[in-house]
Amino acid sequence: MNILRVFNNNVVLAREDDGTEVILTGWGLGYQTRPGEPVDPAKIARTFRPVDDQDPDRMAAQLAGLPTEHVQIVGQALVAAGLARLAANPAVVVAMADHVGSALSRAASGQALEYPLLAEVSHLYAEEYAQGQALVEQINERVEVPLPASEAVGLTLHLVNAGFSAGDLSYSYRMTGLIQQFLDVISQQFGRELDVGSVNVGRFITHLRYLFVRIHQRRQLLDQRHSAVGVAIRDNYPEAARCADLLGSLVALRLDATLTEDELSYLALHVARVTA
C-alpha cells in the first residue's frame, strides 16, 4: 500500500494493492513521508473506506481538519457501541467528530443545548436513540468533562442521517418533523390515536424513512402508467388513499418534491394498516 497524498502528520490518502483508495489515520503516519512511498502498517490506527459517491480527497481533508483526539474518541465509541460498520465510514466519523467537538466545548463551558425533538426522536427512532445513548456513555468514558444525556438526541440524528449520506442534519430534522406531522394528520383524519410502539406504525415509520431516502436520492418508485397494484390499493382503501394524497401535499410543501402515483398508493396501504 502506497501513499497518494499527505494531509498532515496523522492523515494520509493511500492506494491499496487492488487500486482502492483509502484514508488512513495514525500518530506520525504522514510525518516526513511523500507520495509514492509505502505506508508503515505499524503506524495505522484506523482505515476509512469511502462509500458510494464520497470523494476520498475531500473526506481526508475534512478528517485532517478535525482534532485527532476527537476522531479517535468517536471511532472508539462507535466500535464499543457495536457500530463498527459506521466507524469505517469517513463521512459519518467526520460529522460526529465535529458534533462531539462542539458538544465537548459546550460541556466545558457549562452550557447545555436543549433539543426540541427529544420526544420525536426517542419515539420515532427508538433503535438509533438507544445507540445514541450508548455512544454518549462510551464518549464519557474517554473524556474529562462528560457530555449531558441530552446529546444522545444529536448523535441519534447523525445515525439516522447516515442513511442518506452523512452531511449536515437539516434533512434529518425536516424528515423527523414530517414523520411526526404525518402521524398527527392520520390521527386527526381517522379520529384515533396511533400507537407508535405498535408493529404496523413501526413498519410505517420505516417505510417513510426509506421513502425520504428515495426522495433525497431522486429514486422514487415510478411506473409510466399507474401500476395495477396501485390501482387495487386505491380502490380497496379509498379513505386511506385520500389521506395519502393529503400527506403527499405535505411532502410537496416541506421537501419540494412531488410523490409519484405508486409512492402515494403504497403510502395509502400503510395508512390503511395503521388505522385498521
Tab-separated table of N, CA, C and O in Angstrom, residues 49-151:
chain	number	residue	atom	x	y	z
A	49	ARG	N	-12.862	3.719	4.529
A	49	ARG	CA	-13.126	3.393	3.128
A	49	ARG	C	-14.335	4.184	2.640
A	49	ARG	O	-15.466	3.869	3.020
A	50	PRO	N	-14.123	5.211	1.809
A	50	PRO	CA	-15.240	5.995	1.292
A	50	PRO	C	-16.241	5.105	0.567
A	50	PRO	O	-15.848	4.136	-0.111
A	51	VAL	N	-17.518	5.393	0.750
A	51	VAL	CA	-18.572	4.606	0.117
A	51	VAL	C	-19.380	5.481	-0.825
A	51	VAL	O	-19.338	6.708	-0.780
A	52	ASP	N	-20.131	4.807	-1.696
A	52	ASP	CA	-20.994	5.481	-2.666
A	52	ASP	C	-20.203	6.510	-3.458
A	52	ASP	O	-19.207	6.180	-4.064
A	53	ASP	N	-20.666	7.752	-3.423
A	53	ASP	CA	-20.020	8.782	-4.239
A	53	ASP	C	-19.121	9.704	-3.415
A	53	ASP	O	-18.802	10.814	-3.831
A	54	GLN	N	-18.691	9.252	-2.246
A	54	GLN	CA	-17.839	10.078	-1.398
A	54	GLN	C	-16.478	10.297	-2.066
A	54	GLN	O	-15.875	9.359	-2.576
A	55	ASP	N	-16.029	11.527	-2.060
A	55	ASP	CA	-14.734	11.887	-2.632
A	55	ASP	C	-13.647	11.642	-1.584
A	55	ASP	O	-13.620	12.310	-0.552
A	56	PRO	N	-12.735	10.690	-1.835
A	56	PRO	CA	-11.700	10.374	-0.834
A	56	PRO	C	-10.857	11.583	-0.442
A	56	PRO	O	-10.533	11.764	0.735
A	57	ASP	N	-10.489	12.418	-1.433
A	57	ASP	CA	-9.673	13.590	-1.131
A	57	ASP	C	-10.395	14.544	-0.190
A	57	ASP	O	-9.819	15.055	0.776
A	58	ARG	N	-11.667	14.801	-0.485
A	58	ARG	CA	-12.447	15.728	0.337
A	58	ARG	C	-12.648	15.164	1.739
A	58	ARG	O	-12.518	15.879	2.740
A	59	MET	N	-12.956	13.858	1.827
A	59	MET	CA	-13.141	13.229	3.126
A	59	MET	C	-11.852	13.276	3.950
A	59	MET	O	-11.869	13.553	5.158
A	60	ALA	N	-10.733	13.006	3.297
A	60	ALA	CA	-9.448	13.025	4.010
A	60	ALA	C	-9.125	14.427	4.502
A	60	ALA	O	-8.629	14.611	5.619
A	61	ALA	N	-9.419	15.428	3.665
A	61	ALA	CA	-9.153	16.815	4.063
A	61	ALA	C	-10.007	17.209	5.266
A	61	ALA	O	-9.538	17.912	6.171
A	62	GLN	N	-11.257	16.736	5.286
A	62	GLN	CA	-12.128	17.050	6.417
A	62	GLN	C	-11.645	16.362	7.695
A	62	GLN	O	-11.665	16.952	8.782
A	63	LEU	N	-11.211	15.132	7.572
A	63	LEU	CA	-10.669	14.423	8.729
A	63	LEU	C	-9.428	15.133	9.263
A	63	LEU	O	-9.248	15.290	10.476
A	64	ALA	N	-8.565	15.576	8.332
A	64	ALA	CA	-7.328	16.247	8.729
A	64	ALA	C	-7.607	17.574	9.424
A	64	ALA	O	-6.783	18.050	10.207
A	65	GLY	N	-8.766	18.165	9.149
A	65	GLY	CA	-9.107	19.449	9.744
A	65	GLY	C	-9.704	19.345	11.132
A	65	GLY	O	-9.987	20.374	11.767
A	66	LEU	N	-9.919	18.125	11.610
A	66	LEU	CA	-10.501	17.917	12.935
A	66	LEU	C	-9.427	17.505	13.930
A	66	LEU	O	-8.434	16.870	13.549
A	67	PRO	N	-9.613	17.845	15.215
A	67	PRO	CA	-8.651	17.386	16.223
A	67	PRO	C	-8.559	15.857	16.216
A	67	PRO	O	-9.591	15.167	16.256
A	68	THR	N	-7.366	15.343	16.165
A	68	THR	CA	-7.162	13.896	16.088
A	68	THR	C	-7.835	13.161	17.238
A	68	THR	O	-8.414	12.087	17.053
A	69	GLU	N	-7.799	13.760	18.431
A	69	GLU	CA	-8.380	13.081	19.590
A	69	GLU	C	-9.892	12.929	19.459
A	69	GLU	O	-10.469	11.935	19.914
A	70	HIS	N	-10.550	13.909	18.808
A	70	HIS	CA	-11.995	13.796	18.623
A	70	HIS	C	-12.331	12.680	17.644
A	70	HIS	O	-13.308	11.946	17.835
A	71	VAL	N	-11.551	12.562	16.590
A	71	VAL	CA	-11.754	11.490	15.616
A	71	VAL	C	-11.563	10.136	16.294
A	71	VAL	O	-12.345	9.200	16.092
A	72	GLN	N	-10.540	10.039	17.129
A	72	GLN	CA	-10.273	8.780	17.816
A	72	GLN	C	-11.379	8.436	18.808
A	72	GLN	O	-11.814	7.285	18.899
A	73	ILE	N	-11.836	9.438	19.545
A	73	ILE	CA	-12.897	9.205	20.532
A	73	ILE	C	-14.157	8.681	19.847
A	73	ILE	O	-14.769	7.704	20.293
A	74	VAL	N	-14.537	9.328	18.747
A	74	VAL	CA	-15.742	8.914	18.030
A	74	VAL	C	-15.568	7.510	17.462
A	74	VAL	O	-16.463	6.658	17.573
A	75	GLY	N	-14.418	7.244	16.845
A	75	GLY	CA	-14.177	5.923	16.277
A	75	GLY	C	-14.225	4.838	17.330
A	75	GLY	O	-14.866	3.785	17.142
A	76	GLN	N	-13.585	5.073	18.454
A	76	GLN	CA	-13.580	4.089	19.536
A	76	GLN	C	-14.973	3.906	20.131
A	76	GLN	O	-15.380	2.779	20.446
A	77	ALA	N	-15.714	5.007	20.284
A	77	ALA	CA	-17.060	4.926	20.855
A	77	ALA	C	-17.999	4.150	19.937
A	77	ALA	O	-18.819	3.352	20.398
A	78	LEU	N	-17.892	4.375	18.627
A	78	LEU	CA	-18.740	3.653	17.667
A	78	LEU	C	-18.473	2.153	17.733
A	78	LEU	O	-19.409	1.341	17.743
A	79	VAL	N	-17.209	1.784	17.787
A	79	VAL	CA	-16.863	0.363	17.856
A	79	VAL	C	-17.376	-0.240	19.164
A	79	VAL	O	-17.980	-1.319	19.185
A	80	ALA	N	-17.148	0.463	20.264
A	80	ALA	CA	-17.571	-0.035	21.578
A	80	ALA	C	-19.088	-0.146	21.680
A	80	ALA	O	-19.606	-0.994	22.420
A	81	ALA	N	-19.808	0.698	20.933
A	81	ALA	CA	-21.273	0.679	20.964
A	81	ALA	C	-21.850	-0.303	19.955
A	81	ALA	O	-23.059	-0.356	19.748
A	82	GLY	N	-20.977	-1.091	19.306
A	82	GLY	CA	-21.445	-2.083	18.342
A	82	GLY	C	-21.724	-1.526	16.966
A	82	GLY	O	-22.474	-2.130	16.192
A	83	LEU	N	-21.131	-0.368	16.648
A	83	LEU	CA	-21.373	0.285	15.358
A	83	LEU	C	-20.077	0.385	14.549
A	83	LEU	O	-19.779	1.406	13.945
A	84	ALA	N	-19.317	-0.716	14.536
A	84	ALA	CA	-18.029	-0.728	13.844
A	84	ALA	C	-18.170	-0.414	12.361
A	84	ALA	O	-17.278	0.192	11.754
A	85	ARG	N	-19.290	-0.805	11.767
A	85	ARG	CA	-19.500	-0.528	10.336
A	85	ARG	C	-19.477	0.969	10.061
A	85	ARG	O	-18.882	1.429	9.086
A	86	LEU	N	-20.099	1.742	10.939
A	86	LEU	CA	-20.120	3.189	10.762
A	86	LEU	C	-18.772	3.809	11.098
A	86	LEU	O	-18.416	4.859	10.562
A	87	ALA	N	-18.021	3.152	11.975
A	87	ALA	CA	-16.711	3.682	12.359
A	87	ALA	C	-15.740	3.685	11.192
A	87	ALA	O	-14.732	4.389	11.222
A	88	ALA	N	-16.034	2.911	10.147
A	88	ALA	CA	-15.165	2.860	8.965
A	88	ALA	C	-15.635	3.806	7.868
A	88	ALA	O	-14.987	3.918	6.829
A	89	ASN	N	-16.763	4.490	8.114
A	89	ASN	CA	-17.309	5.422	7.122
A	89	ASN	C	-16.813	6.831	7.445
A	89	ASN	O	-17.208	7.413	8.453
A	90	PRO	N	-15.944	7.400	6.608
A	90	PRO	CA	-15.355	8.704	6.937
A	90	PRO	C	-16.380	9.822	7.077
A	90	PRO	O	-16.224	10.714	7.904
A	91	ALA	N	-17.440	9.784	6.266
A	91	ALA	CA	-18.446	10.846	6.338
A	91	ALA	C	-19.142	10.851	7.692
A	91	ALA	O	-19.410	11.909	8.272
A	92	VAL	N	-19.453	9.665	8.201
A	92	VAL	CA	-20.115	9.556	9.498
A	92	VAL	C	-19.181	10.037	10.610
A	92	VAL	O	-19.577	10.808	11.491
A	93	VAL	N	-17.925	9.600	10.563
A	93	VAL	CA	-16.964	9.975	11.606
A	93	VAL	C	-16.690	11.474	11.580
A	93	VAL	O	-16.607	12.114	12.629
A	94	VAL	N	-16.563	12.049	10.384
A	94	VAL	CA	-16.337	13.492	10.272
A	94	VAL	C	-17.491	14.260	10.904
A	94	VAL	O	-17.285	15.178	11.707
A	95	ALA	N	-18.721	13.896	10.530
A	95	ALA	CA	-19.894	14.602	11.053
A	95	ALA	C	-19.998	14.455	12.571
A	95	ALA	O	-20.265	15.418	13.286
A	96	MET	N	-19.785	13.244	13.062
A	96	MET	CA	-19.904	13.014	14.503
A	96	MET	C	-18.763	13.668	15.282
A	96	MET	O	-18.980	14.223	16.360
A	97	ALA	N	-17.547	13.586	14.755
A	97	ALA	CA	-16.411	14.191	15.453
A	97	ALA	C	-16.585	15.701	15.548
A	97	ALA	O	-16.257	16.317	16.577
A	98	ASP	N	-17.098	16.315	14.497
A	98	ASP	CA	-17.353	17.754	14.521
A	98	ASP	C	-18.421	18.075	15.559
A	98	ASP	O	-18.296	19.039	16.327
A	99	HIS	N	-19.478	17.260	15.590
A	99	HIS	CA	-20.554	17.455	16.557
A	99	HIS	C	-20.038	17.270	17.984
A	99	HIS	O	-20.326	18.087	18.872
A	100	VAL	N	-19.283	16.208	18.211
A	100	VAL	CA	-18.763	15.918	19.544
A	100	VAL	C	-17.806	17.017	20.009
A	100	VAL	O	-17.814	17.408	21.180
A	101	GLY	N	-17.003	17.559	19.078
A	101	GLY	CA	-16.098	18.643	19.438
A	101	GLY	C	-16.856	19.848	19.969
A	101	GLY	O	-16.481	20.440	20.996
A	102	SER	N	-17.951	20.198	19.284
A	102	SER	CA	-18.773	21.327	19.738
A	102	SER	C	-19.447	21.007	21.069
A	102	SER	O	-19.538	21.865	21.956
A	103	ALA	N	-19.928	19.758	21.203
A	103	ALA	CA	-20.599	19.358	22.441
A	103	ALA	C	-19.632	19.388	23.627
A	103	ALA	O	-19.999	19.804	24.733
A	104	LEU	N	-18.393	18.962	23.400
A	104	LEU	CA	-17.396	18.989	24.471
A	104	LEU	C	-17.057	20.424	24.880
A	104	LEU	O	-16.858	20.716	26.068
A	105	SER	N	-17.024	21.319	23.899
A	105	SER	CA	-16.763	22.731	24.201
A	105	SER	C	-17.890	23.311	25.043
A	105	SER	O	-17.652	24.054	26.002
A	106	ARG	N	-19.131	22.959	24.688
A	106	ARG	CA	-20.277	23.441	25.461
A	106	ARG	C	-20.225	22.895	26.889
A	106	ARG	O	-20.470	23.614	27.861
A	107	ALA	N	-19.898	21.600	26.998
A	107	ALA	CA	-19.847	20.977	28.324
A	107	ALA	C	-18.764	21.625	29.184
A	107	ALA	O	-18.963	21.864	30.384
A	108	ALA	N	-17.624	21.932	28.578
A	108	ALA	CA	-16.517	22.533	29.325
A	108	ALA	C	-16.859	23.924	29.831
A	108	ALA	O	-16.371	24.357	30.885
A	109	SER	N	-17.712	24.636	29.082
A	109	SER	CA	-18.092	25.993	29.483
A	109	SER	C	-19.387	26.017	30.282
A	109	SER	O	-19.921	27.082	30.593
A	110	GLY	N	-19.919	24.840	30.583
A	110	GLY	CA	-21.121	24.758	31.407
A	110	GLY	C	-22.407	25.045	30.662
A	110	GLY	O	-23.444	25.285	31.296
A	111	GLN	N	-22.375	25.012	29.342
A	111	GLN	CA	-23.568	25.268	28.540
A	111	GLN	C	-24.267	23.950	28.219
A	111	GLN	O	-23.620	22.929	28.003
A	112	ALA	N	-25.578	23.979	28.170
A	112	ALA	CA	-26.375	22.798	27.825
A	112	ALA	C	-27.279	23.140	26.653
A	112	ALA	O	-27.959	24.167	26.670
A	113	LEU	N	-27.252	22.307	25.634
A	113	LEU	CA	-28.085	22.522	24.455
A	113	LEU	C	-29.362	21.720	24.593
A	113	LEU	O	-29.333	20.496	24.756
A	114	GLU	N	-30.498	22.408	24.551
A	114	GLU	CA	-31.786	21.731	24.648
A	114	GLU	C	-32.243	21.326	23.249
A	114	GLU	O	-32.326	22.148	22.342
A	115	TYR	N	-32.535	20.048	23.074
A	115	TYR	CA	-33.003	19.548	21.781
A	115	TYR	C	-34.530	19.482	21.782
A	115	TYR	O	-35.118	18.700	22.532
A	116	PRO	N	-35.180	20.301	20.945
A	116	PRO	CA	-36.644	20.329	20.935
A	116	PRO	C	-37.271	19.042	20.399
A	116	PRO	O	-38.450	18.799	20.578
A	117	LEU	N	-36.477	18.182	19.731
A	117	LEU	CA	-37.021	16.978	19.114
A	117	LEU	C	-36.860	15.736	19.988
A	117	LEU	O	-36.984	14.614	19.487
A	118	LEU	N	-36.587	15.910	21.284
A	118	LEU	CA	-36.335	14.758	22.152
A	118	LEU	C	-37.463	13.733	22.077
A	118	LEU	O	-37.227	12.546	21.879
A	119	ALA	N	-38.702	14.182	22.239
A	119	ALA	CA	-39.837	13.255	22.250
A	119	ALA	C	-39.967	12.539	20.914
A	119	ALA	O	-40.153	11.316	20.855
A	120	GLU	N	-39.859	13.295	19.813
A	120	GLU	CA	-39.998	12.700	18.486
A	120	GLU	C	-38.884	11.695	18.207
A	120	GLU	O	-39.136	10.591	17.721
A	121	VAL	N	-37.658	12.088	18.507
A	121	VAL	CA	-36.510	11.223	18.216
A	121	VAL	C	-36.583	9.934	19.019
A	121	VAL	O	-36.374	8.840	18.479
A	122	SER	N	-36.877	10.030	20.307
A	122	SER	CA	-36.898	8.838	21.157
A	122	SER	C	-38.007	7.876	20.753
A	122	SER	O	-37.874	6.659	20.950
A	123	HIS	N	-39.108	8.380	20.183
A	123	HIS	CA	-40.213	7.520	19.766
A	123	HIS	C	-40.057	7.031	18.328
A	123	HIS	O	-40.292	5.858	18.032
A	124	LEU	N	-39.666	7.921	17.438
A	124	LEU	CA	-39.615	7.563	16.023
A	124	LEU	C	-38.387	6.736	15.669
A	124	LEU	O	-38.426	5.926	14.749
A	125	TYR	N	-37.303	6.954	16.382
A	125	TYR	CA	-36.057	6.240	16.086
A	125	TYR	C	-35.565	5.527	17.344
A	125	TYR	O	-34.460	5.772	17.830
A	126	ALA	N	-36.395	4.645	17.869
A	126	ALA	CA	-36.086	4.002	19.147
A	126	ALA	C	-34.746	3.261	19.118
A	126	ALA	O	-33.959	3.345	20.070
A	127	GLU	N	-34.470	2.542	18.024
A	127	GLU	CA	-33.221	1.773	17.943
A	127	GLU	C	-32.011	2.704	17.911
A	127	GLU	O	-31.039	2.514	18.658
A	128	GLU	N	-32.061	3.715	17.035
A	128	GLU	CA	-30.944	4.655	16.942
A	128	GLU	C	-30.787	5.469	18.224
A	128	GLU	O	-29.668	5.823	18.607
A	129	TYR	N	-31.899	5.761	18.893
A	129	TYR	CA	-31.817	6.533	20.133
A	129	TYR	C	-31.082	5.732	21.207
A	129	TYR	O	-30.255	6.279	21.953
A	130	ALA	N	-31.355	4.437	21.270
A	130	ALA	CA	-30.639	3.580	22.224
A	130	ALA	C	-29.150	3.563	21.879
A	130	ALA	O	-28.291	3.592	22.770
A	131	GLN	N	-28.843	3.542	20.586
A	131	GLN	CA	-27.450	3.579	20.156
A	131	GLN	C	-26.813	4.933	20.502
A	131	GLN	O	-25.641	4.997	20.901
A	132	GLY	N	-27.583	6.006	20.337
A	132	GLY	CA	-27.092	7.336	20.674
A	132	GLY	C	-26.779	7.447	22.160
A	132	GLY	O	-25.776	8.051	22.560
A	133	GLN	N	-27.624	6.855	22.997
A	133	GLN	CA	-27.383	6.852	24.438
A	133	GLN	C	-26.116	6.059	24.764
A	133	GLN	O	-25.313	6.470	25.617
A	134	ALA	N	-25.934	4.929	24.059
A	134	ALA	CA	-24.734	4.121	24.277
A	134	ALA	C	-23.484	4.892	23.856
A	134	ALA	O	-22.434	4.799	24.508
A	135	LEU	N	-23.600	5.668	22.787
A	135	LEU	CA	-22.461	6.463	22.328
A	135	LEU	C	-22.076	7.525	23.349
A	135	LEU	O	-20.892	7.763	23.600
A	136	VAL	N	-23.075	8.172	23.935
A	136	VAL	CA	-22.787	9.177	24.975
A	136	VAL	C	-22.043	8.520	26.133
A	136	VAL	O	-21.061	9.071	26.653
A	137	GLU	N	-22.482	7.335	26.526
A	137	GLU	CA	-21.818	6.632	27.629
A	137	GLU	C	-20.370	6.305	27.267
A	137	GLU	O	-19.455	6.488	28.085
A	138	GLN	N	-20.165	5.828	26.038
A	138	GLN	CA	-18.813	5.457	25.616
A	138	GLN	C	-17.911	6.685	25.479
A	138	GLN	O	-16.727	6.643	25.835
A	139	ILE	N	-18.463	7.767	24.967
A	139	ILE	CA	-17.679	9.002	24.842
A	139	ILE	C	-17.292	9.519	26.218
A	139	ILE	O	-16.147	9.936	26.443
A	140	ASN	N	-18.229	9.479	27.157
A	140	ASN	CA	-17.967	9.998	28.501
A	140	ASN	C	-16.902	9.190	29.248
A	140	ASN	O	-16.281	9.692	30.185
A	141	GLU	N	-16.703	7.944	28.849
A	141	GLU	CA	-15.637	7.151	29.459
A	141	GLU	C	-14.261	7.589	28.974
A	141	GLU	O	-13.247	7.187	29.542
A	142	ARG	N	-14.259	8.430	27.913
A	142	ARG	CA	-12.989	8.799	27.276
A	142	ARG	C	-12.673	10.289	27.366
A	142	ARG	O	-11.718	10.748	26.744
A	143	VAL	N	-13.494	11.050	28.086
A	143	VAL	CA	-13.271	12.491	28.194
A	143	VAL	C	-13.279	12.915	29.655
A	143	VAL	O	-13.803	12.205	30.526
A	144	GLU	N	-12.703	14.076	29.925
A	144	GLU	CA	-12.642	14.579	31.305
A	144	GLU	C	-13.961	15.199	31.739
A	144	GLU	O	-14.422	14.982	32.858
A	145	VAL	N	-14.553	16.020	30.854
A	145	VAL	CA	-15.837	16.652	31.164
A	145	VAL	C	-16.927	15.889	30.419
A	145	VAL	O	-16.955	15.885	29.187
A	146	PRO	N	-17.819	15.211	31.116
A	146	PRO	CA	-18.827	14.379	30.444
A	146	PRO	C	-19.872	15.189	29.689
A	146	PRO	O	-20.185	16.325	30.051
A	147	LEU	N	-20.388	14.574	28.636
A	147	LEU	CA	-21.475	15.186	27.878
A	147	LEU	C	-22.794	14.947	28.604
A	147	LEU	O	-22.970	13.900	29.242
A	148	PRO	N	-23.730	15.885	28.516
A	148	PRO	CA	-25.047	15.656	29.123
A	148	PRO	C	-25.811	14.576	28.365
A	148	PRO	O	-25.547	14.328	27.182
A	149	ALA	N	-26.741	13.933	29.022
A	149	ALA	CA	-27.514	12.854	28.405
A	149	ALA	C	-28.272	13.327	27.171
A	149	ALA	O	-28.531	12.549	26.249
A	150	SER	N	-28.625	14.626	27.132
A	150	SER	CA	-29.395	15.154	26.000
A	150	SER	C	-28.647	15.068	24.678
A	150	SER	O	-29.266	15.097	23.608
A	151	GLU	N	-27.306	14.940	24.718
A	151	GLU	CA	-26.540	14.849	23.477
A	151	GLU	C	-26.848	13.563	22.715
A	151	GLU	O	-26.484	13.429	21.549
